[in-house]
Structures are given as C-alpha cells and as structure tokens.
PDB file of C-alpha atoms in Angstrom:
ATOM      1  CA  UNK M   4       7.871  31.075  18.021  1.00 67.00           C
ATOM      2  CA  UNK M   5      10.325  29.793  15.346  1.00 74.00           C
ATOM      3  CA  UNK M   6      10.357  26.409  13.855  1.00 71.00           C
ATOM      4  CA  UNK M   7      12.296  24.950  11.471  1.00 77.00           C
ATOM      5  CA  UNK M   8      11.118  22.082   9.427  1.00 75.00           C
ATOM      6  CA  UNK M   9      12.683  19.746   6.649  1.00 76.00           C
ATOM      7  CA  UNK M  10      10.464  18.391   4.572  1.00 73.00           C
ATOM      8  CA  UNK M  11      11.297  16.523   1.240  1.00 72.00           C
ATOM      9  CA  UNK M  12      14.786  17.507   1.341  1.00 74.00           C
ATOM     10  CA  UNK M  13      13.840  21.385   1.714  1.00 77.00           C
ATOM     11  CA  UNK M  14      13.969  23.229   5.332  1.00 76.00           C
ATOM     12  CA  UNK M  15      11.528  25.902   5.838  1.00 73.00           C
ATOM     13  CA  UNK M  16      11.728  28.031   8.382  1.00 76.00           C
ATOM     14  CA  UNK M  17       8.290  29.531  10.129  1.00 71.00           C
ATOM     15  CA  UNK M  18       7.251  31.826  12.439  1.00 73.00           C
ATOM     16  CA  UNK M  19       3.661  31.479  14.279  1.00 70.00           C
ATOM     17  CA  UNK M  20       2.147  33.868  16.469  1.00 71.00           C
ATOM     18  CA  UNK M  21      -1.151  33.935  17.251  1.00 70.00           C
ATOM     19  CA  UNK M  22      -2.514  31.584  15.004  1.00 65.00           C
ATOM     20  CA  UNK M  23      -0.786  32.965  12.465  1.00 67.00           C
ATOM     21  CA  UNK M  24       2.149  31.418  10.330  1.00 62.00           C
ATOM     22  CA  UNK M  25       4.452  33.111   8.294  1.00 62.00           C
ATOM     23  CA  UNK M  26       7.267  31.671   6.236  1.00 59.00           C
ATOM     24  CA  UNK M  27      10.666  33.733   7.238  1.00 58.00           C
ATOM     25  CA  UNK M  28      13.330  31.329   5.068  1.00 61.00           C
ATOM     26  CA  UNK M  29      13.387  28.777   2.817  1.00 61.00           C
ATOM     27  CA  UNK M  30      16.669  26.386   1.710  1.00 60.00           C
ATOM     28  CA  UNK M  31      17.862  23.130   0.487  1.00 61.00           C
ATOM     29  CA  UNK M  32      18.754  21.055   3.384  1.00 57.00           C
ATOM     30  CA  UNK M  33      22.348  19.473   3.100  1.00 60.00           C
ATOM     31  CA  UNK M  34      23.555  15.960   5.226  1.00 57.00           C
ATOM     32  CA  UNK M  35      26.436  17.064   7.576  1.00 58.00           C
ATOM     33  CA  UNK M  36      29.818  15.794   6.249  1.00 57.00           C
ATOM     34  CA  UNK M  37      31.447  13.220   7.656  1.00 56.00           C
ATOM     35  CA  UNK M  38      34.211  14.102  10.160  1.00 59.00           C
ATOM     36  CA  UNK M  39      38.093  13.597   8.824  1.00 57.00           C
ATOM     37  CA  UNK M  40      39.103  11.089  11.188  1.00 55.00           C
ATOM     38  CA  UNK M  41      37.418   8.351  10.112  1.00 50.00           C
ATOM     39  CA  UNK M  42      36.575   8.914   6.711  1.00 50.00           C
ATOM     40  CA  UNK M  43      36.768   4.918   5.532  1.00 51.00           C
ATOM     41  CA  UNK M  44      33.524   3.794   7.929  1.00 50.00           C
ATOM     42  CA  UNK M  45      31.576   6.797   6.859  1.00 49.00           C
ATOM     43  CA  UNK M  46      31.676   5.886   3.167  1.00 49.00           C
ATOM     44  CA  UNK M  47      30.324   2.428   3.169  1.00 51.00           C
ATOM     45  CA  UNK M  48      27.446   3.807   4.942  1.00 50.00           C
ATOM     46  CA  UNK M  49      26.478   6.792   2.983  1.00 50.00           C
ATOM     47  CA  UNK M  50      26.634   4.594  -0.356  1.00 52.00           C
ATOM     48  CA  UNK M  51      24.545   1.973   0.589  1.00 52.00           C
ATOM     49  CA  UNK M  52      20.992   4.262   1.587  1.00 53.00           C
ATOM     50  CA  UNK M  53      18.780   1.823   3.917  1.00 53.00           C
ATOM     51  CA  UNK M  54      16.775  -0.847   1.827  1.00 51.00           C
ATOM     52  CA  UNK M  55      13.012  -0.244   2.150  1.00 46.00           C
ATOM     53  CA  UNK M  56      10.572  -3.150   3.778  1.00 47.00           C
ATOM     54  CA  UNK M  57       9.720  -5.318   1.000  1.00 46.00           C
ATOM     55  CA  UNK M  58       6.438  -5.402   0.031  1.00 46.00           C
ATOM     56  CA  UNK M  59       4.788  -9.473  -0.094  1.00 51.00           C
ATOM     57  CA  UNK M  60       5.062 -10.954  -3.160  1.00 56.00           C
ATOM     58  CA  UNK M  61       1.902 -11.416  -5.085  1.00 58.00           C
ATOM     59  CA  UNK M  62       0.810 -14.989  -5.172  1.00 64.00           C
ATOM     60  CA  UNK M  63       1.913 -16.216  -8.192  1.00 72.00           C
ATOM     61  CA  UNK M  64      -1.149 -17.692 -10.876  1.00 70.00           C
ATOM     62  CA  UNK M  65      -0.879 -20.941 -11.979  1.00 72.00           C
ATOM     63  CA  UNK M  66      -4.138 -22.151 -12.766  1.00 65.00           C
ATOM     64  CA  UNK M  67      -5.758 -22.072 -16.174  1.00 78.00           C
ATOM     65  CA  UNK M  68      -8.229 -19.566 -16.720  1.00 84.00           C
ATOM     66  CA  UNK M  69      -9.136 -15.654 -15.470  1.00 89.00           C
ATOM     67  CA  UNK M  70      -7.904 -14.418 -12.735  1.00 91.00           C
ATOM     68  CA  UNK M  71     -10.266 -12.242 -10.200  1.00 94.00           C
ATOM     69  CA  UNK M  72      -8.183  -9.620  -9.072  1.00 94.00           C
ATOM     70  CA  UNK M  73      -8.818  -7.249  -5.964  1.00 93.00           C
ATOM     71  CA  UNK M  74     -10.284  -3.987  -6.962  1.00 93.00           C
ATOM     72  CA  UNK M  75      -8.520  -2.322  -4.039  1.00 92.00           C
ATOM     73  CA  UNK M  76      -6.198  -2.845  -1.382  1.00 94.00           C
ATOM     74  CA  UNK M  77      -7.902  -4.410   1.622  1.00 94.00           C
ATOM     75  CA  UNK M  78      -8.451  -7.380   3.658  1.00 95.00           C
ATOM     76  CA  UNK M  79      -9.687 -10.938   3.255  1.00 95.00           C
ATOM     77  CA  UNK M  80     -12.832 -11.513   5.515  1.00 95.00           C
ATOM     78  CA  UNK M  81     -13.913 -14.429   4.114  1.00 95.00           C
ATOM     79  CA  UNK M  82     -13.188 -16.869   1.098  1.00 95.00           C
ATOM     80  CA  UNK M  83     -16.289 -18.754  -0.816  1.00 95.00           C
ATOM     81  CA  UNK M  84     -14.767 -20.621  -2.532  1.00 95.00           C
ATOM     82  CA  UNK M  85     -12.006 -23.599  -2.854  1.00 94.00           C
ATOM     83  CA  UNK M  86     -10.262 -25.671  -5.959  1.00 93.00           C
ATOM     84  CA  UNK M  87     -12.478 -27.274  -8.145  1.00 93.00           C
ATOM     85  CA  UNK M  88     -15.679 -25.536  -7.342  1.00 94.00           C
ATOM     86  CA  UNK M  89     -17.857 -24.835  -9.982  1.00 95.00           C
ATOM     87  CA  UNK M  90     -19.507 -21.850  -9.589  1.00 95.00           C
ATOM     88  CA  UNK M  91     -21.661 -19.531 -11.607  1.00 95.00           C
ATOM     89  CA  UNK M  92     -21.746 -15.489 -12.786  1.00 94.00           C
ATOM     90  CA  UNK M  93     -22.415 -13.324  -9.991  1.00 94.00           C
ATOM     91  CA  UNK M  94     -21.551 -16.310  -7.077  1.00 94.00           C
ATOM     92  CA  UNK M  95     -19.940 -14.268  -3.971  1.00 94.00           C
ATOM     93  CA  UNK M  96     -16.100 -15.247  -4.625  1.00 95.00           C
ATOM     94  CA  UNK M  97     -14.532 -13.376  -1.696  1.00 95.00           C
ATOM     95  CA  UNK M  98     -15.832 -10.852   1.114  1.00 95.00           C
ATOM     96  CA  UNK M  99     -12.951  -8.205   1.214  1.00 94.00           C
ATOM     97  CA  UNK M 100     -12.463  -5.234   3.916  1.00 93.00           C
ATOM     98  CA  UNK M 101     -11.763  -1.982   2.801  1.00 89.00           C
ATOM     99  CA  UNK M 102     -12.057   1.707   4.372  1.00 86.00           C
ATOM    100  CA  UNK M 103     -14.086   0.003   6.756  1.00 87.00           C
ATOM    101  CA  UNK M 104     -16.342  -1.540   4.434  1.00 91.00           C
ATOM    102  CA  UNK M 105     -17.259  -5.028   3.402  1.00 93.00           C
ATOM    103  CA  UNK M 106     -16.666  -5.864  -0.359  1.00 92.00           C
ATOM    104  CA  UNK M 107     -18.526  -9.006  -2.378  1.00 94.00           C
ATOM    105  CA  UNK M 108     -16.020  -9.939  -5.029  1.00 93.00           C
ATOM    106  CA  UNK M 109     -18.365 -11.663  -7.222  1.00 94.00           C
ATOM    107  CA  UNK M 110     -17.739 -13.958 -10.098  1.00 94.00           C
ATOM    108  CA  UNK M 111     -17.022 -12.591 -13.645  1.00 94.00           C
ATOM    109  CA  UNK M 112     -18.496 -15.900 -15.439  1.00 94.00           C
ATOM    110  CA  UNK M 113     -19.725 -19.629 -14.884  1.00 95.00           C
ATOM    111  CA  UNK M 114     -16.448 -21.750 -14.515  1.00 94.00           C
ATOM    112  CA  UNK M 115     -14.668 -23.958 -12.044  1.00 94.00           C
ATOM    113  CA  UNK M 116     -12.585 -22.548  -9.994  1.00 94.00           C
ATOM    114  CA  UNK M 117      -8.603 -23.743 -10.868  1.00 94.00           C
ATOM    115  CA  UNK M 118      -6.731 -21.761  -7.827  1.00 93.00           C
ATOM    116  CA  UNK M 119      -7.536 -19.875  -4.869  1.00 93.00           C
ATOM    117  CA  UNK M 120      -4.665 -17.236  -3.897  1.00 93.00           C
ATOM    118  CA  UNK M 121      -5.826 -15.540  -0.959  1.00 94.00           C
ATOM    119  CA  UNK M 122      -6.853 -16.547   2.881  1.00 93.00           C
ATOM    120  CA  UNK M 123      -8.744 -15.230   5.481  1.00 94.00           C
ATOM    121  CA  UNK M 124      -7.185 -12.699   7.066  1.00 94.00           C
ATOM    122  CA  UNK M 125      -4.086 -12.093   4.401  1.00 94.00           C
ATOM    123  CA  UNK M 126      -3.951  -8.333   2.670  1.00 94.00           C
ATOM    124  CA  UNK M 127      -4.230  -7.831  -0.613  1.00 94.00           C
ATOM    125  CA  UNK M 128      -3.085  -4.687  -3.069  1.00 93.00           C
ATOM    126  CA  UNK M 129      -5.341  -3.320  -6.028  1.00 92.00           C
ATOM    127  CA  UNK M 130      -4.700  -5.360  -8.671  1.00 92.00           C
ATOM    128  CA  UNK M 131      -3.650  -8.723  -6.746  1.00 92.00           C
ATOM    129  CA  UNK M 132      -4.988 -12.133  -8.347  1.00 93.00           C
ATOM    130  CA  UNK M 133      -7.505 -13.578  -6.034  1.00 93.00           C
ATOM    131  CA  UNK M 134      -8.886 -15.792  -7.399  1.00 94.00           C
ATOM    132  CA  UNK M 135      -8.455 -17.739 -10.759  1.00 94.00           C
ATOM    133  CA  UNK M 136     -11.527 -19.059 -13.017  1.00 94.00           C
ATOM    134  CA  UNK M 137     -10.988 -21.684 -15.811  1.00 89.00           C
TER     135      UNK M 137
END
C-alpha cells in the first residue's frame, strides 16, 4: 500500500508491504492557490495564520522576598501554606503532581511567607513563582 504523509511542511511518500516500509518520494509540500474568482477574501485569510491558544499568564510576584518556583510543570495537590505564615527551612510549601508523582516543594529558608500564587488544583509550568518568602 501507498501512503502519503506531510509532515513539517515536507510530504513523504511510503510504500509498506509486509511489515516493511520503504520511502518511494520525498517533496516540499505547497498550499493550493487560491482560485481567481475571488481573490480579495482569500488574501485576508492567508495573511493573518490562526493565533495559537494563549498560554495563562504567570501570576505576577508582588511580595517582598524569594520566590519558590515550580521545578516542573505539574499540578497543585495541595497548598501548606497562606500569607503571613512563618515557616522554617525544609517546611512542606506545596504538594505538586507530576508524571504521576507527588512532589514536596519544600522551603528554601526560615521566613514568613509574603504571597501565595498558586491553588489547589491550578497548573503550573517549570519555572512558575509559587510561592514567595520574605
């Protein structure tokens, strides 16, 4: 059987028989043109390419001190901790979900705890404040 496949902007062309694949042809893929007759509504759409989902906006830090930020990208199970608390090196901050795993963020220092950026449940990206010490 013959497939053809675009991938990347490239189409390949294969042929599989048997469990085995073999690459027959491979070319630049080009976007059909637009037809003549209405040449005005096609241009507006090609030059505008569809805007990507916006990714959340990082919380933004306003509280003196250190911010804790996530390690990796994962979930908030479960927050320790709320304005004003003091808390002490090594105090579980935030419990975080990631690749199936459950994640202590622990505290860097002793300090009192200024702002808290994340929530149970909300996502957070590697690098994200968490969590800000003063």
């Amino acid at each position: 059987m013959k497939y053809k496949i675009t991938l990347n902007g490239r189409t390949y062309e294969v042929e599989v028989e048997a469990g085995k694949a073999m690459l027959l042809d491979e070319y630049e893929a080009i976007a059909p043109a637009a037809p003549a007759a209405a040449p005005a509504a096609a241009a507006p759409a090609a030059a505008a390419p569809a805007a990507a989902p916006a990714a959340p906006a990082a919380p933004a830090v306003t509280g003196a001190g250190d911010a804790v930020n996530a390690p990796m990208p994962g979930t908030i199970l479960k927050v320790n901790v709320q304005n004003g608390q003091a808390v002490k090196e090594g105090d579980v901050l935030v419990v975080l979900e990631a690749m199936k795993m459950e994640n202590e963020i622990l505290a860097p220092k002793n300090g009192t705890i200024t702002q808290v950026l994340v929530s149970k449940g909300s996502t957070v990206d590697t690098g994200a404040p968490m969590v800000v010490i003063g």
